[in-house]
Amino acid sequence: MEALLCKRLGDPTSSFESPIELSRNHPIPELDSPTAVRIKVKATSLNYGTYLQIQGKYQEKHPLPFIPGSDYAGIVNAVGPSVSKFKVGDYVCAFSPVGSYATFIVQDQSQLFEVPKGCDLVAAAGLPIAFVTSHLTLVHRANLTSSQVLLVLGAAGGVGLAAVQIGKICGAVVIAVARGAEKVQLLKSLGVDHVVDLMNQNVTASVKEFLKSRNLKGVDVLYDPVGGNLAKETMKLLNWGAQILVIGFASGEIPIIPTNIILVKNWTVHGFYWGSYIIHQPAMLEDSVRELFSWMEKGLITVHVSHTYSLSEANLAFSAIKDRKAMGKVMIVFDDMGNASSKL
């Protein structure tokens, strides 16, 4: 099978001594337990976390060499003798710490989510991390309501676009921050109430002017996958009792939130790490995925894919992430799905 191997740590966008290498004859993984399932991957996401992982800058480290890749969707190819939830030919999606940048991947049935028949598998592959992150943080952690103002940083990225759509479903007033006219136009098409273009607008001044025009006091929920100076600046816009959702640090800088300000302002800061939910609250993940697919079927949310690449073009795919060209999701797509196999 084809597999992308990370053989050393480094920048995967580099054309000189790249840390990633395409293997065209990598061994197909065997079922490793009675409840294991092998999936033929149709599509897999590129996430900023994977970009950091290949550079050795992510919080989880993996021994070299390893196959990168996290969320994906595909078709069940083989199942172990004790598998009860899935059968060969079923559509599934999942999150894996590593391993999805390959033709096949093996996971336990408990870690797989059913994809409704008729759902596009490329879209399904873009749902587990971006949309589940936004759904769990906004709906379950922040309890976002129609009376609140949501400010989304990095709003044209994968988690950002998910957040603004879910914010609108919750009925909140949604303010989005992005960079560039094309991204602004996309966000406006999704019904965002106000968009700040960092190319030519000051975020504080623009948001304050909008809030004043709506007779609103400030921001109730800050959704932050960016960090850095932008996070520091937008905290000035938060109401008393506001909530901060710490999603990531795409800027490369981890902001420091003074605890005395948190105390005086009565803020609540939520950290969110997707992978830990598999250990501590797996049922919540399953419920989240189920609700998101129902929203997708009703047309309430859309997984926007701006770039698709083959596995051999992985360096270009990572460049789209690094250079901030992506709007929504960047995907690696496997065209040849082949035939389903049998129960082992």
mmCIF file of C-alpha atoms in Angstrom:
data_model
loop_
_atom_site.group_PDB
_atom_site.id
_atom_site.type_symbol
_atom_site.label_atom_id
_atom_site.label_comp_id
_atom_site.label_asym_id
_atom_site.label_seq_id
_atom_site.Cartn_x
_atom_site.Cartn_y
_atom_site.Cartn_z
ATOM 1 C CA MET A 1 0.000 0.000 0.000
ATOM 2 C CA GLU A 2 0.981 3.655 -0.206
ATOM 3 C CA ALA A 3 1.987 5.350 3.027
ATOM 4 C CA LEU A 4 3.603 8.637 3.937
ATOM 5 C CA LEU A 5 6.456 8.079 6.380
ATOM 6 C CA CYS A 6 7.968 10.671 8.681
ATOM 7 C CA LYS A 7 11.574 9.499 8.934
ATOM 8 C CA ARG A 8 13.016 12.488 10.770
ATOM 9 C CA LEU A 9 11.699 15.655 12.326
ATOM 10 C CA GLY A 10 11.538 18.782 10.205
ATOM 11 C CA ASP A 11 9.400 21.040 8.050
ATOM 12 C CA PRO A 12 7.273 18.885 5.676
ATOM 13 C CA THR A 13 7.026 21.790 3.214
ATOM 14 C CA SER A 14 10.779 21.679 2.591
ATOM 15 C CA SER A 15 11.906 20.443 -0.834
ATOM 16 C CA PHE A 16 15.428 19.874 0.473
ATOM 17 C CA GLU A 17 15.895 16.812 2.663
ATOM 18 C CA SER A 18 12.198 16.542 3.397
ATOM 19 C CA PRO A 19 11.304 14.708 6.619
ATOM 20 C CA ILE A 20 8.441 12.902 4.851
ATOM 21 C CA GLU A 21 8.790 10.202 2.232
ATOM 22 C CA LEU A 22 6.207 8.331 0.159
ATOM 23 C CA SER A 23 6.458 4.537 0.375
ATOM 24 C CA ARG A 24 4.579 2.741 -2.404
ATOM 25 C CA ASN A 25 5.092 -0.772 -1.025
ATOM 26 C CA HIS A 26 4.446 -0.355 2.675
ATOM 27 C CA PRO A 27 3.009 -3.467 4.398
ATOM 28 C CA ILE A 28 -0.779 -3.494 4.756
ATOM 29 C CA PRO A 29 -1.576 -3.450 8.491
ATOM 30 C CA GLU A 30 -2.992 -6.671 9.951
ATOM 31 C CA LEU A 31 -5.900 -6.851 12.365
ATOM 32 C CA ASP A 32 -4.290 -6.799 15.793
ATOM 33 C CA SER A 33 -7.218 -7.821 18.010
ATOM 34 C CA PRO A 34 -10.587 -9.615 17.764
ATOM 35 C CA THR A 35 -12.364 -6.235 17.722
ATOM 36 C CA ALA A 36 -10.030 -4.564 15.215
ATOM 37 C CA VAL A 37 -11.301 -3.079 11.970
ATOM 38 C CA ARG A 38 -9.269 -2.314 8.852
ATOM 39 C CA ILE A 39 -10.403 0.680 6.823
ATOM 40 C CA LYS A 40 -9.505 1.602 3.271
ATOM 41 C CA VAL A 41 -8.989 5.337 3.515
ATOM 42 C CA LYS A 42 -10.873 7.561 1.082
ATOM 43 C CA ALA A 43 -9.746 10.925 2.445
ATOM 44 C CA THR A 44 -7.793 12.313 5.379
ATOM 45 C CA SER A 45 -7.412 15.800 6.809
ATOM 46 C CA LEU A 46 -4.417 18.015 7.181
ATOM 47 C CA ASN A 47 -4.476 19.740 10.539
ATOM 48 C CA TYR A 48 -2.089 22.243 12.027
ATOM 49 C CA GLY A 49 -1.376 19.782 14.812
ATOM 50 C CA THR A 50 -0.031 17.253 12.305
ATOM 51 C CA TYR A 51 2.192 19.927 10.783
ATOM 52 C CA LEU A 52 3.630 20.578 14.253
ATOM 53 C CA GLN A 53 3.878 16.842 14.971
ATOM 54 C CA ILE A 54 6.174 16.245 11.990
ATOM 55 C CA GLN A 55 8.402 19.049 13.241
ATOM 56 C CA GLY A 56 8.526 17.557 16.745
ATOM 57 C CA LYS A 57 6.710 20.581 18.195
ATOM 58 C CA TYR A 58 3.458 18.883 19.193
ATOM 59 C CA GLN A 59 2.618 17.847 22.760
ATOM 60 C CA GLU A 60 2.525 14.169 21.761
ATOM 61 C CA LYS A 61 5.751 12.635 20.463
ATOM 62 C CA HIS A 62 5.950 9.445 18.387
ATOM 63 C CA PRO A 63 8.999 7.257 17.744
ATOM 64 C CA LEU A 64 10.470 7.518 14.257
ATOM 65 C CA PRO A 65 9.584 6.467 11.674
ATOM 66 C CA PHE A 66 5.826 6.910 11.866
ATOM 67 C CA ILE A 67 2.901 7.481 9.513
ATOM 68 C CA PRO A 68 1.336 10.896 10.287
ATOM 69 C CA GLY A 69 -2.334 11.697 9.922
ATOM 70 C CA SER A 70 -5.304 12.006 12.247
ATOM 71 C CA ASP A 71 -8.949 12.274 11.130
ATOM 72 C CA TYR A 72 -10.108 10.357 8.081
ATOM 73 C CA ALA A 73 -13.021 8.573 6.431
ATOM 74 C CA GLY A 74 -13.205 5.407 4.405
ATOM 75 C CA ILE A 75 -14.793 2.006 3.848
ATOM 76 C CA VAL A 76 -14.492 -0.995 6.143
ATOM 77 C CA ASN A 77 -12.213 -3.505 4.423
ATOM 78 C CA ALA A 78 -11.900 -6.268 7.039
ATOM 79 C CA VAL A 79 -13.181 -6.951 10.561
ATOM 80 C CA GLY A 80 -12.058 -9.126 13.432
ATOM 81 C CA PRO A 81 -14.134 -12.114 14.635
ATOM 82 C CA SER A 82 -15.600 -10.201 17.598
ATOM 83 C CA VAL A 83 -16.558 -7.037 15.737
ATOM 84 C CA SER A 84 -20.273 -6.345 16.215
ATOM 85 C CA LYS A 85 -20.714 -2.687 15.298
ATOM 86 C CA PHE A 86 -19.486 -2.710 11.699
ATOM 87 C CA LYS A 87 -19.347 -4.928 8.646
ATOM 88 C CA VAL A 88 -17.328 -4.930 5.446
ATOM 89 C CA GLY A 89 -18.491 -2.136 3.167
ATOM 90 C CA ASP A 90 -19.675 0.225 5.908
ATOM 91 C CA TYR A 91 -18.726 3.887 5.695
ATOM 92 C CA VAL A 92 -16.844 5.131 8.769
ATOM 93 C CA CYS A 93 -14.823 8.089 9.994
ATOM 94 C CA ALA A 94 -12.466 8.375 12.936
ATOM 95 C CA PHE A 95 -9.629 10.119 14.690
ATOM 96 C CA SER A 96 -6.268 8.429 15.164
ATOM 97 C CA PRO A 97 -3.181 9.909 16.855
ATOM 98 C CA VAL A 98 -1.160 8.815 13.813
ATOM 99 C CA GLY A 99 -1.521 6.582 10.774
ATOM 100 C CA SER A 100 -4.163 7.969 8.412
ATOM 101 C CA TYR A 101 -1.767 9.080 5.642
ATOM 102 C CA ALA A 102 -1.889 5.600 4.165
ATOM 103 C CA THR A 103 -4.120 3.459 1.977
ATOM 104 C CA PHE A 104 -5.203 1.351 4.958
ATOM 105 C CA ILE A 105 -5.455 1.918 8.693
ATOM 106 C CA VAL A 106 -6.487 -0.408 11.550
ATOM 107 C CA GLN A 107 -8.430 0.750 14.620
ATOM 108 C CA ASP A 108 -10.614 -0.805 17.278
ATOM 109 C CA GLN A 109 -14.343 -0.708 16.541
ATOM 110 C CA SER A 110 -14.886 1.452 19.648
ATOM 111 C CA GLN A 111 -12.938 4.300 18.023
ATOM 112 C CA LEU A 112 -14.937 4.397 14.777
ATOM 113 C CA PHE A 113 -18.003 6.466 13.933
ATOM 114 C CA GLU A 114 -20.635 5.429 11.433
ATOM 115 C CA VAL A 115 -20.992 7.685 8.391
ATOM 116 C CA PRO A 116 -24.546 7.816 7.013
ATOM 117 C CA LYS A 117 -24.959 6.244 3.601
ATOM 118 C CA GLY A 118 -24.970 8.874 0.899
ATOM 119 C CA CYS A 119 -22.692 11.204 2.835
ATOM 120 C CA ASP A 120 -19.633 12.362 0.919
ATOM 121 C CA LEU A 121 -16.598 10.633 2.436
ATOM 122 C CA VAL A 122 -14.281 13.566 1.722
ATOM 123 C CA ALA A 123 -16.573 15.832 3.734
ATOM 124 C CA ALA A 124 -16.884 13.165 6.431
ATOM 125 C CA ALA A 125 -13.094 13.032 6.748
ATOM 126 C CA GLY A 126 -13.031 16.745 7.519
ATOM 127 C CA LEU A 127 -15.574 16.494 10.324
ATOM 128 C CA PRO A 128 -14.055 14.635 13.332
ATOM 129 C CA ILE A 129 -11.465 17.144 14.519
ATOM 130 C CA ALA A 130 -12.640 20.532 13.226
ATOM 131 C CA PHE A 131 -16.366 20.180 13.808
ATOM 132 C CA VAL A 132 -16.273 18.019 16.931
ATOM 133 C CA THR A 133 -13.824 20.488 18.492
ATOM 134 C CA SER A 134 -16.150 23.403 17.772
ATOM 135 C CA HIS A 135 -19.294 21.493 18.729
ATOM 136 C CA LEU A 136 -18.023 20.273 22.095
ATOM 137 C CA THR A 137 -16.444 23.582 23.072
ATOM 138 C CA LEU A 138 -19.320 25.846 22.021
ATOM 139 C CA VAL A 139 -22.318 23.656 22.805
ATOM 140 C CA HIS A 140 -21.144 21.571 25.766
ATOM 141 C CA ARG A 141 -18.382 23.597 27.401
ATOM 142 C CA ALA A 142 -19.478 27.194 26.804
ATOM 143 C CA ASN A 143 -23.227 26.431 26.542
ATOM 144 C CA LEU A 144 -23.480 29.133 23.868
ATOM 145 C CA THR A 145 -26.938 30.707 23.654
ATOM 146 C CA SER A 146 -28.834 33.085 21.386
ATOM 147 C CA SER A 147 -28.360 35.953 23.836
ATOM 148 C CA GLN A 148 -24.560 35.874 23.536
ATOM 149 C CA VAL A 149 -21.832 37.311 21.312
ATOM 150 C CA LEU A 150 -19.262 34.875 19.926
ATOM 151 C CA LEU A 151 -15.894 36.094 18.615
ATOM 152 C CA VAL A 152 -14.018 33.573 16.440
ATOM 153 C CA LEU A 153 -10.328 34.075 15.664
ATOM 154 C CA GLY A 154 -8.793 32.346 12.653
ATOM 155 C CA ALA A 155 -12.343 32.109 11.391
ATOM 156 C CA ALA A 156 -11.535 30.975 7.843
ATOM 157 C CA GLY A 157 -9.545 27.936 8.970
ATOM 158 C CA GLY A 158 -10.891 24.430 9.544
ATOM 159 C CA VAL A 159 -11.984 24.832 13.172
ATOM 160 C CA GLY A 160 -12.873 28.485 12.585
ATOM 161 C CA LEU A 161 -15.375 27.813 9.810
ATOM 162 C CA ALA A 162 -16.875 25.054 11.927
ATOM 163 C CA ALA A 163 -17.174 27.437 14.880
ATOM 164 C CA VAL A 164 -18.960 30.211 12.987
ATOM 165 C CA GLN A 165 -21.484 27.753 11.528
ATOM 166 C CA ILE A 166 -22.216 26.181 14.911
ATOM 167 C CA GLY A 167 -22.397 29.637 16.458
ATOM 168 C CA LYS A 168 -25.130 30.580 14.007
ATOM 169 C CA ILE A 169 -27.007 27.334 14.733
ATOM 170 C CA CYS A 170 -26.941 28.308 18.424
ATOM 171 C CA GLY A 171 -28.430 31.679 17.473
ATOM 172 C CA ALA A 172 -25.494 33.717 18.762
ATOM 173 C CA VAL A 173 -24.264 36.985 17.290
ATOM 174 C CA VAL A 174 -21.123 35.819 15.481
ATOM 175 C CA ILE A 175 -18.080 38.016 14.857
ATOM 176 C CA ALA A 176 -15.335 36.500 12.709
ATOM 177 C CA VAL A 177 -11.700 37.547 12.338
ATOM 178 C CA ALA A 178 -9.791 36.552 9.199
ATOM 179 C CA ARG A 179 -7.264 37.888 6.719
ATOM 180 C CA GLY A 180 -7.974 38.713 3.078
ATOM 181 C CA ALA A 181 -10.967 39.600 0.911
ATOM 182 C CA GLU A 182 -11.654 36.044 -0.285
ATOM 183 C CA LYS A 183 -11.880 34.718 3.270
ATOM 184 C CA VAL A 184 -14.061 37.627 4.318
ATOM 185 C CA GLN A 185 -16.447 36.923 1.437
ATOM 186 C CA LEU A 186 -16.710 33.246 2.388
ATOM 187 C CA LEU A 187 -17.526 34.132 5.998
ATOM 188 C CA LYS A 188 -20.172 36.635 4.939
ATOM 189 C CA SER A 189 -21.763 33.941 2.759
ATOM 190 C CA LEU A 190 -22.196 31.821 5.900
ATOM 191 C CA GLY A 191 -24.277 34.526 7.554
ATOM 192 C CA VAL A 192 -21.651 35.853 9.957
ATOM 193 C CA ASP A 193 -22.891 39.059 11.573
ATOM 194 C CA HIS A 194 -19.594 40.947 11.340
ATOM 195 C CA VAL A 195 -16.224 40.127 9.771
ATOM 196 C CA VAL A 196 -12.927 41.829 10.591
ATOM 197 C CA ASP A 197 -10.323 41.762 7.817
ATOM 198 C CA LEU A 198 -6.908 41.940 9.457
ATOM 199 C CA MET A 199 -5.399 43.032 6.140
ATOM 200 C CA ASN A 200 -6.869 46.493 6.519
ATOM 201 C CA GLN A 201 -8.785 46.748 9.804
ATOM 202 C CA ASN A 202 -7.898 47.068 13.465
ATOM 203 C CA VAL A 203 -9.691 44.263 15.264
ATOM 204 C CA THR A 204 -10.461 46.208 18.449
ATOM 205 C CA ALA A 205 -11.785 49.293 16.683
ATOM 206 C CA SER A 206 -13.826 47.278 14.176
ATOM 207 C CA VAL A 207 -15.457 45.041 16.793
ATOM 208 C CA LYS A 208 -16.211 47.965 19.133
ATOM 209 C CA GLU A 209 -17.886 49.878 16.308
ATOM 210 C CA PHE A 210 -20.021 46.849 15.427
ATOM 211 C CA LEU A 211 -20.991 46.210 19.048
ATOM 212 C CA LYS A 212 -22.004 49.848 19.456
ATOM 213 C CA SER A 213 -24.143 49.668 16.303
ATOM 214 C CA ARG A 214 -26.012 46.696 17.797
ATOM 215 C CA ASN A 215 -26.198 48.186 21.285
ATOM 216 C CA LEU A 216 -24.129 45.284 22.642
ATOM 217 C CA LYS A 217 -21.732 45.584 25.579
ATOM 218 C CA GLY A 218 -19.010 43.165 24.556
ATOM 219 C CA VAL A 219 -18.002 39.607 23.693
ATOM 220 C CA ASP A 220 -19.309 36.703 25.787
ATOM 221 C CA VAL A 221 -17.344 33.808 24.250
ATOM 222 C CA LEU A 222 -13.883 34.005 22.657
ATOM 223 C CA TYR A 223 -12.992 31.050 20.412
ATOM 224 C CA ASP A 224 -9.214 31.089 20.016
ATOM 225 C CA PRO A 225 -7.250 28.689 17.796
ATOM 226 C CA VAL A 226 -4.627 31.390 17.118
ATOM 227 C CA GLY A 227 -3.072 32.631 20.367
ATOM 228 C CA GLY A 228 -0.327 35.243 20.233
ATOM 229 C CA ASN A 229 -0.908 38.980 20.097
ATOM 230 C CA LEU A 230 -4.321 38.608 18.499
ATOM 231 C CA ALA A 231 -5.588 36.690 21.514
ATOM 232 C CA LYS A 232 -4.168 39.290 23.888
ATOM 233 C CA GLU A 233 -5.756 42.160 21.978
ATOM 234 C CA THR A 234 -9.216 40.602 21.676
ATOM 235 C CA MET A 235 -9.370 39.849 25.404
ATOM 236 C CA LYS A 236 -9.871 43.591 25.837
ATOM 237 C CA LEU A 237 -13.280 43.123 24.202
ATOM 238 C CA LEU A 238 -14.573 40.524 26.666
ATOM 239 C CA ASN A 239 -17.512 41.110 28.968
ATOM 240 C CA TRP A 240 -17.539 40.478 32.684
ATOM 241 C CA GLY A 241 -18.175 36.728 33.109
ATOM 242 C CA ALA A 242 -16.953 35.900 29.588
ATOM 243 C CA GLN A 243 -15.607 32.512 28.538
ATOM 244 C CA ILE A 244 -12.339 31.865 26.696
ATOM 245 C CA LEU A 245 -12.023 28.672 24.652
ATOM 246 C CA VAL A 246 -8.363 27.742 24.156
ATOM 247 C CA ILE A 247 -8.273 25.699 20.945
ATOM 248 C CA GLY A 248 -4.697 26.075 19.697
ATOM 249 C CA PHE A 249 -1.779 28.333 18.885
ATOM 250 C CA ALA A 250 -1.573 28.720 15.114
ATOM 251 C CA SER A 251 0.384 31.955 15.573
ATOM 252 C CA GLY A 252 3.201 29.968 17.154
ATOM 253 C CA GLU A 253 2.955 32.010 20.369
ATOM 254 C CA ILE A 254 1.196 30.826 23.519
ATOM 255 C CA PRO A 255 -0.514 33.813 25.196
ATOM 256 C CA ILE A 256 -0.304 34.426 28.921
ATOM 257 C CA ILE A 257 -3.621 35.297 30.564
ATOM 258 C CA PRO A 258 -2.993 37.121 33.880
ATOM 259 C CA THR A 259 -4.891 35.295 36.599
ATOM 260 C CA ASN A 260 -5.648 38.559 38.390
ATOM 261 C CA ILE A 261 -7.597 39.703 35.320
ATOM 262 C CA ILE A 262 -9.423 36.374 35.222
ATOM 263 C CA LEU A 263 -10.327 36.905 38.874
ATOM 264 C CA VAL A 264 -11.496 40.509 38.565
ATOM 265 C CA LYS A 265 -13.424 39.916 35.334
ATOM 266 C CA ASN A 266 -14.870 36.580 36.524
ATOM 267 C CA TRP A 267 -13.756 34.919 33.293
ATOM 268 C CA THR A 268 -13.824 31.188 32.711
ATOM 269 C CA VAL A 269 -10.998 29.673 30.647
ATOM 270 C CA HIS A 270 -11.664 26.308 28.991
ATOM 271 C CA GLY A 271 -8.839 24.195 27.656
ATOM 272 C CA PHE A 272 -9.809 21.680 24.982
ATOM 273 C CA TYR A 273 -7.767 18.716 23.810
ATOM 274 C CA TRP A 274 -9.609 16.356 21.452
ATOM 275 C CA GLY A 275 -7.493 13.271 22.113
ATOM 276 C CA SER A 276 -8.203 13.176 25.838
ATOM 277 C CA TYR A 277 -11.943 12.782 25.224
ATOM 278 C CA ILE A 278 -11.255 9.319 23.761
ATOM 279 C CA ILE A 279 -9.983 8.299 27.194
ATOM 280 C CA HIS A 280 -12.278 10.246 29.506
ATOM 281 C CA GLN A 281 -15.584 10.799 27.663
ATOM 282 C CA PRO A 282 -15.775 8.649 24.499
ATOM 283 C CA ALA A 283 -19.589 8.584 24.564
ATOM 284 C CA MET A 284 -19.663 12.373 24.258
ATOM 285 C CA LEU A 285 -17.563 12.150 21.099
ATOM 286 C CA GLU A 286 -19.986 9.657 19.596
ATOM 287 C CA ASP A 287 -22.983 11.819 20.462
ATOM 288 C CA SER A 288 -21.253 14.855 18.974
ATOM 289 C CA VAL A 289 -20.455 13.108 15.681
ATOM 290 C CA ARG A 290 -24.025 11.803 15.443
ATOM 291 C CA GLU A 291 -25.519 15.267 15.927
ATOM 292 C CA LEU A 292 -23.079 16.832 13.456
ATOM 293 C CA PHE A 293 -23.994 14.316 10.757
ATOM 294 C CA SER A 294 -27.673 15.060 11.351
ATOM 295 C CA TRP A 295 -26.929 18.765 10.909
ATOM 296 C CA MET A 296 -24.987 18.000 7.741
ATOM 297 C CA GLU A 297 -27.879 15.979 6.313
ATOM 298 C CA LYS A 298 -30.232 18.895 7.053
ATOM 299 C CA GLY A 299 -27.885 21.346 5.324
ATOM 300 C CA LEU A 300 -27.167 23.286 8.524
ATOM 301 C CA ILE A 301 -23.385 22.796 8.293
ATOM 302 C CA THR A 302 -20.974 22.344 5.417
ATOM 303 C CA VAL A 303 -17.424 21.012 5.477
ATOM 304 C CA HIS A 304 -15.729 23.515 3.194
ATOM 305 C CA VAL A 305 -12.757 21.961 1.381
ATOM 306 C CA SER A 306 -10.538 24.509 -0.337
ATOM 307 C CA HIS A 307 -7.661 22.232 -1.398
ATOM 308 C CA THR A 308 -7.339 18.533 -2.232
ATOM 309 C CA TYR A 309 -4.085 16.690 -2.934
ATOM 310 C CA SER A 310 -2.829 13.189 -3.516
ATOM 311 C CA LEU A 311 -0.530 11.541 -0.994
ATOM 312 C CA SER A 312 2.453 12.213 -3.254
ATOM 313 C CA GLU A 313 1.657 15.944 -3.044
ATOM 314 C CA ALA A 314 1.723 16.057 0.755
ATOM 315 C CA ASN A 315 4.436 18.739 0.821
ATOM 316 C CA LEU A 316 2.170 21.027 -1.231
ATOM 317 C CA ALA A 317 -0.735 20.267 1.069
ATOM 318 C CA PHE A 318 1.275 21.265 4.122
ATOM 319 C CA SER A 319 2.382 24.431 2.316
ATOM 320 C CA ALA A 320 -1.278 25.433 1.965
ATOM 321 C CA ILE A 321 -1.560 25.162 5.760
ATOM 322 C CA LYS A 322 1.744 26.898 6.497
ATOM 323 C CA ASP A 323 1.137 29.773 4.070
ATOM 324 C CA ARG A 324 -2.429 30.273 5.351
ATOM 325 C CA LYS A 325 -3.929 29.718 1.906
ATOM 326 C CA ALA A 326 -6.542 27.289 3.189
ATOM 327 C CA MET A 327 -10.161 28.250 3.666
ATOM 328 C CA GLY A 328 -11.703 25.470 5.695
ATOM 329 C CA LYS A 329 -10.119 22.086 5.166
ATOM 330 C CA VAL A 330 -7.112 20.834 3.215
ATOM 331 C CA MET A 331 -7.543 17.161 2.326
ATOM 332 C CA ILE A 332 -5.516 14.267 0.973
ATOM 333 C CA VAL A 333 -7.776 12.134 -1.207
ATOM 334 C CA PHE A 334 -7.278 8.547 -2.356
ATOM 335 C CA ASP A 335 -9.127 8.055 -5.647
ATOM 336 C CA ASP A 336 -9.006 4.270 -5.993
ATOM 337 C CA MET A 337 -11.239 2.743 -3.340
ATOM 338 C CA GLY A 338 -11.060 -0.807 -4.694
ATOM 339 C CA ASN A 339 -13.339 -3.596 -3.471
ATOM 340 C CA ALA A 340 -14.252 -4.434 0.085
ATOM 341 C CA SER A 341 -12.678 -7.545 1.542
ATOM 342 C CA SER A 342 -14.139 -10.053 3.993
ATOM 343 C CA LYS A 343 -14.452 -10.824 7.701
ATOM 344 C CA LEU A 344 -11.276 -12.408 9.066
#
